[in-house]
Structure formats: structure tokens, C-alpha cells
Backbone as a ProteinNet text record, in pm:
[ID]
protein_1_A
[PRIMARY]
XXXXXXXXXXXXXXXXXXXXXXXXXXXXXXXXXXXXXXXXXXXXXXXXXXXXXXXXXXXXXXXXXXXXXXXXXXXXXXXXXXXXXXXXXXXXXXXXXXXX
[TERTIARY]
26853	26920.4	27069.1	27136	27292.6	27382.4	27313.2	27378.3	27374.6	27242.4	27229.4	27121	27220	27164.9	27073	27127.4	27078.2	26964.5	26873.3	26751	26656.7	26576.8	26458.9	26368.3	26334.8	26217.1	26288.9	26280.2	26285.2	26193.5	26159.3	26026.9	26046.9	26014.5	26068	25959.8	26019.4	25933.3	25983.8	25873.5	25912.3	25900.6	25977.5	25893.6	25818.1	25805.8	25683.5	25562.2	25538.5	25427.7	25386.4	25501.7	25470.2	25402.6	25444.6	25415.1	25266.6	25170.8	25038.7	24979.5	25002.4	25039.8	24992.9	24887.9	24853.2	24847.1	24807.6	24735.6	24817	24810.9	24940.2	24916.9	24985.6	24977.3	25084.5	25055.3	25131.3	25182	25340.2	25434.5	25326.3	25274.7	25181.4	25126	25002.3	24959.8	25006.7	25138.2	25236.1	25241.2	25311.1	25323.8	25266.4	25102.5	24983.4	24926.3	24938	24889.9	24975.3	25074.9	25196.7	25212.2	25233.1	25260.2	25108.2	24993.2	24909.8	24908.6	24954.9	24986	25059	25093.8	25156.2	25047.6	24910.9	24851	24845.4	24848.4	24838.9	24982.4	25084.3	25256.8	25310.4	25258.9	25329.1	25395.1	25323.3	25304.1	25379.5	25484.7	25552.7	25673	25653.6	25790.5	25840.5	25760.7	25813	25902.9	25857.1	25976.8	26119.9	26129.5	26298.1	26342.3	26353.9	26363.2	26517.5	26604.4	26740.8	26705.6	26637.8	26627.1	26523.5	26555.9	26379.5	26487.6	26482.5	26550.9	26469.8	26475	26403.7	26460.7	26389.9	26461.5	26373.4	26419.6	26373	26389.8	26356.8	26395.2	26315.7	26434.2	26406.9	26386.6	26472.7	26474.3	26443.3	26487.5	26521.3	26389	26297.7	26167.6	26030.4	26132.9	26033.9	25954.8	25865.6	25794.7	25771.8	25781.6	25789.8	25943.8	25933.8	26069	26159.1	26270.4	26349.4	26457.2	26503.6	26599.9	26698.6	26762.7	26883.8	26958.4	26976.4	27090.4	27031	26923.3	26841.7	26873.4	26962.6	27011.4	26867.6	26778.2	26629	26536.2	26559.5	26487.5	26472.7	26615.5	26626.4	26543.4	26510.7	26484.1	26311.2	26277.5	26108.9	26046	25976.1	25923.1	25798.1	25765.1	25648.6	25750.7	25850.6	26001.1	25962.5	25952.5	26017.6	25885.4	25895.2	25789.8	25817.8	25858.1	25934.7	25815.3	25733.6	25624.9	25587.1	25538.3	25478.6	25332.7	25289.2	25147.9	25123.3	25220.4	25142.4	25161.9	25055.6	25042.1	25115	25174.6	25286.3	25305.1	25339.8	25384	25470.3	25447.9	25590.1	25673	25708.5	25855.5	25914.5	25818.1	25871.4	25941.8	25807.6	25826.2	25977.1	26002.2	26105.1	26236.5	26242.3	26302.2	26380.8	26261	26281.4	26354.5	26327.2	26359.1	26530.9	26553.5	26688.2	26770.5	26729	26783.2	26828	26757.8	26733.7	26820.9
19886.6	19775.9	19801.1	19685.2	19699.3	19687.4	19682.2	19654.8	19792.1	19880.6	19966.8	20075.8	20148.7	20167.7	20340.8	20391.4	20491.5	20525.4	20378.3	20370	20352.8	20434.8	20402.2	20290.1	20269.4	20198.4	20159.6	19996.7	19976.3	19875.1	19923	19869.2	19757.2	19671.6	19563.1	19509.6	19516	19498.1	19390	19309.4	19205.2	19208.6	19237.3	19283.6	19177.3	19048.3	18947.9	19060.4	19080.8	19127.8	19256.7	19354.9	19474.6	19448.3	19300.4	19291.4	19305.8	19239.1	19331.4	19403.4	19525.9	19658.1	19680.7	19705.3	19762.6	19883.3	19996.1	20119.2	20172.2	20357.6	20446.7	20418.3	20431.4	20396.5	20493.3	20563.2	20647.4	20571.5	20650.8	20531.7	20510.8	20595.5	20580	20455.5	20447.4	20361.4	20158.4	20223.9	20110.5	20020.7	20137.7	20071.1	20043.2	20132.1	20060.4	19952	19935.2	19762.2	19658.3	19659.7	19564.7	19578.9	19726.5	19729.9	19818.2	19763.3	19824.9	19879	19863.8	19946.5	20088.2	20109.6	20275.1	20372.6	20346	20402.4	20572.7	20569.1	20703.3	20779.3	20675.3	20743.8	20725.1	20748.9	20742.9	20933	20977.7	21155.9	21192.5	21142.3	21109.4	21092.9	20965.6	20880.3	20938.7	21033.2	21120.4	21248.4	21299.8	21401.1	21374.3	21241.7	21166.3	21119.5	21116.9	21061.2	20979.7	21071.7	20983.2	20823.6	20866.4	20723.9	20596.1	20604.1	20501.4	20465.4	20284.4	20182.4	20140.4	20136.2	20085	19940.7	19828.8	19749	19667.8	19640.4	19540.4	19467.4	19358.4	19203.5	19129.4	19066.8	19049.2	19145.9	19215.9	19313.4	19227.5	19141.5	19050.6	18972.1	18966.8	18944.8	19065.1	19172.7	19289.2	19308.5	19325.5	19328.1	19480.2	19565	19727.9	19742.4	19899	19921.1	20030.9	19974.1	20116.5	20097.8	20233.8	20295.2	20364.8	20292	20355	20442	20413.2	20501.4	20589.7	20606.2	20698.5	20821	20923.1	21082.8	21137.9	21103.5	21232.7	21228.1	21117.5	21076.5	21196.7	21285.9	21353.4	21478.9	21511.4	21630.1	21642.5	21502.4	21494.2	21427.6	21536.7	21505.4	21375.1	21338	21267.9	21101	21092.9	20985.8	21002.6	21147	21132.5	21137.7	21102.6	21094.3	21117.7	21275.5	21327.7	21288.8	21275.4	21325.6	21198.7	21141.8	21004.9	21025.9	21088.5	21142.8	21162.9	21140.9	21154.4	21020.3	21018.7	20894.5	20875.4	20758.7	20724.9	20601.5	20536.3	20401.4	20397.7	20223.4	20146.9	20199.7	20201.8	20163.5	20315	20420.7	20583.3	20561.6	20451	20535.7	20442.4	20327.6	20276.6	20337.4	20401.5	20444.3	20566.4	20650.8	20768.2	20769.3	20608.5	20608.1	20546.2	20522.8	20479.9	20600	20680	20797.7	20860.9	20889.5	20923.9	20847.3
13515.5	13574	13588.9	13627.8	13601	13486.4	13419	13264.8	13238.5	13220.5	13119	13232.9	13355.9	13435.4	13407	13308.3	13250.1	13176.7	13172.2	13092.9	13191.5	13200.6	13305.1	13243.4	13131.2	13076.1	12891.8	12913.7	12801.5	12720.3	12592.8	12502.6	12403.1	12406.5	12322	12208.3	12078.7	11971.7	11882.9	11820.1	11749	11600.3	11495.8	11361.5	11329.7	11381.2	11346.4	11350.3	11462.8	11507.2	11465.3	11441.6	11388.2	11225.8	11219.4	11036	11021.6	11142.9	11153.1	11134.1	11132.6	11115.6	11075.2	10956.1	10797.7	10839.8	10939.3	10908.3	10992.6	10929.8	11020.5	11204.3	11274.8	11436.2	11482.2	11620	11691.5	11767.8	11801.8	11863.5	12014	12083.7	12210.9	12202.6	12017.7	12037.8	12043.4	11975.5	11954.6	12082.5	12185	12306.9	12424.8	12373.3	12448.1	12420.6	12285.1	12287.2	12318.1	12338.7	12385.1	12559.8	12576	12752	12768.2	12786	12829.3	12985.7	13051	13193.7	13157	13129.3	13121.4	13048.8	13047	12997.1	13048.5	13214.8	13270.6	13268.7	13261.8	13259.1	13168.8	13026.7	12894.6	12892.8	12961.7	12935.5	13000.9	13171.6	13229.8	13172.8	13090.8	13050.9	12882.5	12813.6	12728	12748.7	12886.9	12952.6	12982.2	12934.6	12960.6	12832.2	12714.6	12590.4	12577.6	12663.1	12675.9	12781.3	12875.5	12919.9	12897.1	12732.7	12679.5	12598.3	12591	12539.3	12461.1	12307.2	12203	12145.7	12180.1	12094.9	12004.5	11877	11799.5	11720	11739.7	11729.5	11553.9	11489.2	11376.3	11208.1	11228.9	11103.3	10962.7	10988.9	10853.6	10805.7	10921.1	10917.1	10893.1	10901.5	10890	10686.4	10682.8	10545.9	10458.8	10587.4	10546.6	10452.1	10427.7	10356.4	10486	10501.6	10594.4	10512.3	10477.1	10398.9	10441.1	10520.8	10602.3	10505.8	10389.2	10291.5	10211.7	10270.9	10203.7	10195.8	10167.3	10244.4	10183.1	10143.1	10110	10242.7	10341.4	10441.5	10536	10543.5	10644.8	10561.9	10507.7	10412.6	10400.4	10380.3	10322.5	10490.2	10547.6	10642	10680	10557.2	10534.1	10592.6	10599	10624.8	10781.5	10811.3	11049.6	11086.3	11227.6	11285.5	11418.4	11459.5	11564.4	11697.2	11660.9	11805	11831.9	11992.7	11992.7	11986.5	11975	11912.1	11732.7	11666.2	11535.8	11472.4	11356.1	11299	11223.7	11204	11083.3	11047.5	10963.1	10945.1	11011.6	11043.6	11158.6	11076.7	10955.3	10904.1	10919.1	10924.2	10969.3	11122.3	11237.3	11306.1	11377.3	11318.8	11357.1	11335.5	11202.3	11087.6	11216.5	11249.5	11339.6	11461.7	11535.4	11663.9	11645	11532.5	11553.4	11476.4	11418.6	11377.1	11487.1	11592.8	11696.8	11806.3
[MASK]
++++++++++++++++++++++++++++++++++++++++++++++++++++++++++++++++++++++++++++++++++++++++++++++++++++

């Protein structure tokens, strides 16, 4: 858009809803159950990683643990969750995308 004309696609998440969650989920599958249309251009829209706008709404409502001051986070891989194909807890894979 004109605000933020450098983002082709942006994903909007609610931690209400992520509080759902119980079992590990790939960010793919994250944002196929929310934007189910990008099912054939998720594979597409990973070849651009600078232009994907992550946002999410209600931290303070979130029930997971994210450990921003954590300095072991960057070290113990079992914390990132570099790929949108592997399984991880929300709180990794949120954890990851704002590291990022």
C-alpha cells in the first residue's frame, strides 16, 4: 500500500487465537488456517522474506512464554524456527519472526 509500500503481503495474528494452539504448528500451517487462499503461493511468497509484514495483536493476552532477554535463545536451536516448514511452538515461531 501507501503507507508501507515495500511489503507485498501482510499477515495478521491475534494472540487470543493463537492461545488455541496446544500442539507444535509450521508457520505455513499458521497462515493456512487464517488466510486459506494462498495455499498454491505460499512457495512464491517465501522467495521475498523482506517483503512479508508480520503483525500481532495482543501480547499481553498471549499464555505461551517469549523471552526476549533471553541471550541462550540465540545459541539453543530448539528456541528458532528458521524454516516455514518446520514444526515449532507459536511462542518459537513468533519468538523467531521478530528476531528476524
Amino acid at each position: 500500500g501507501k503507507i508501507y509500500p515495500h511489503f507485498q503481503f501482510v499477515f495478521s495474528f491475534k494472540f487470543r487465537e493463537l492461545n488455541k494452539i496446544k500442539d507444535r504448528i509450521t508457520l505455513k500451517e499458521l497462515i493456512l488456517e487464517q488466510y486459506p487462499y494462498f495455499g498454491n503461493m505460499l512457495g512464491e511468497v517465501w522467495k521475498n522474506p523482506e517483503g512479508l509484514l508480520f503483525i500481532f495483536d495482543g501480547l499481553d493476552e498471549f499464555k505461551g512464554r517469549i523471552d526476549f532477554a533471553d541471550s541462550r535463545r540465540d545459541t539453543e536451536p530448539k528456541h528458532q524456527c528458521p524454516d516455514p516448514e518446520w514444526w515449532c511452538e507459536v511462542s518459537d515461531i513468533v519468538y523467531s519472526l521478530i528476531q528476524h
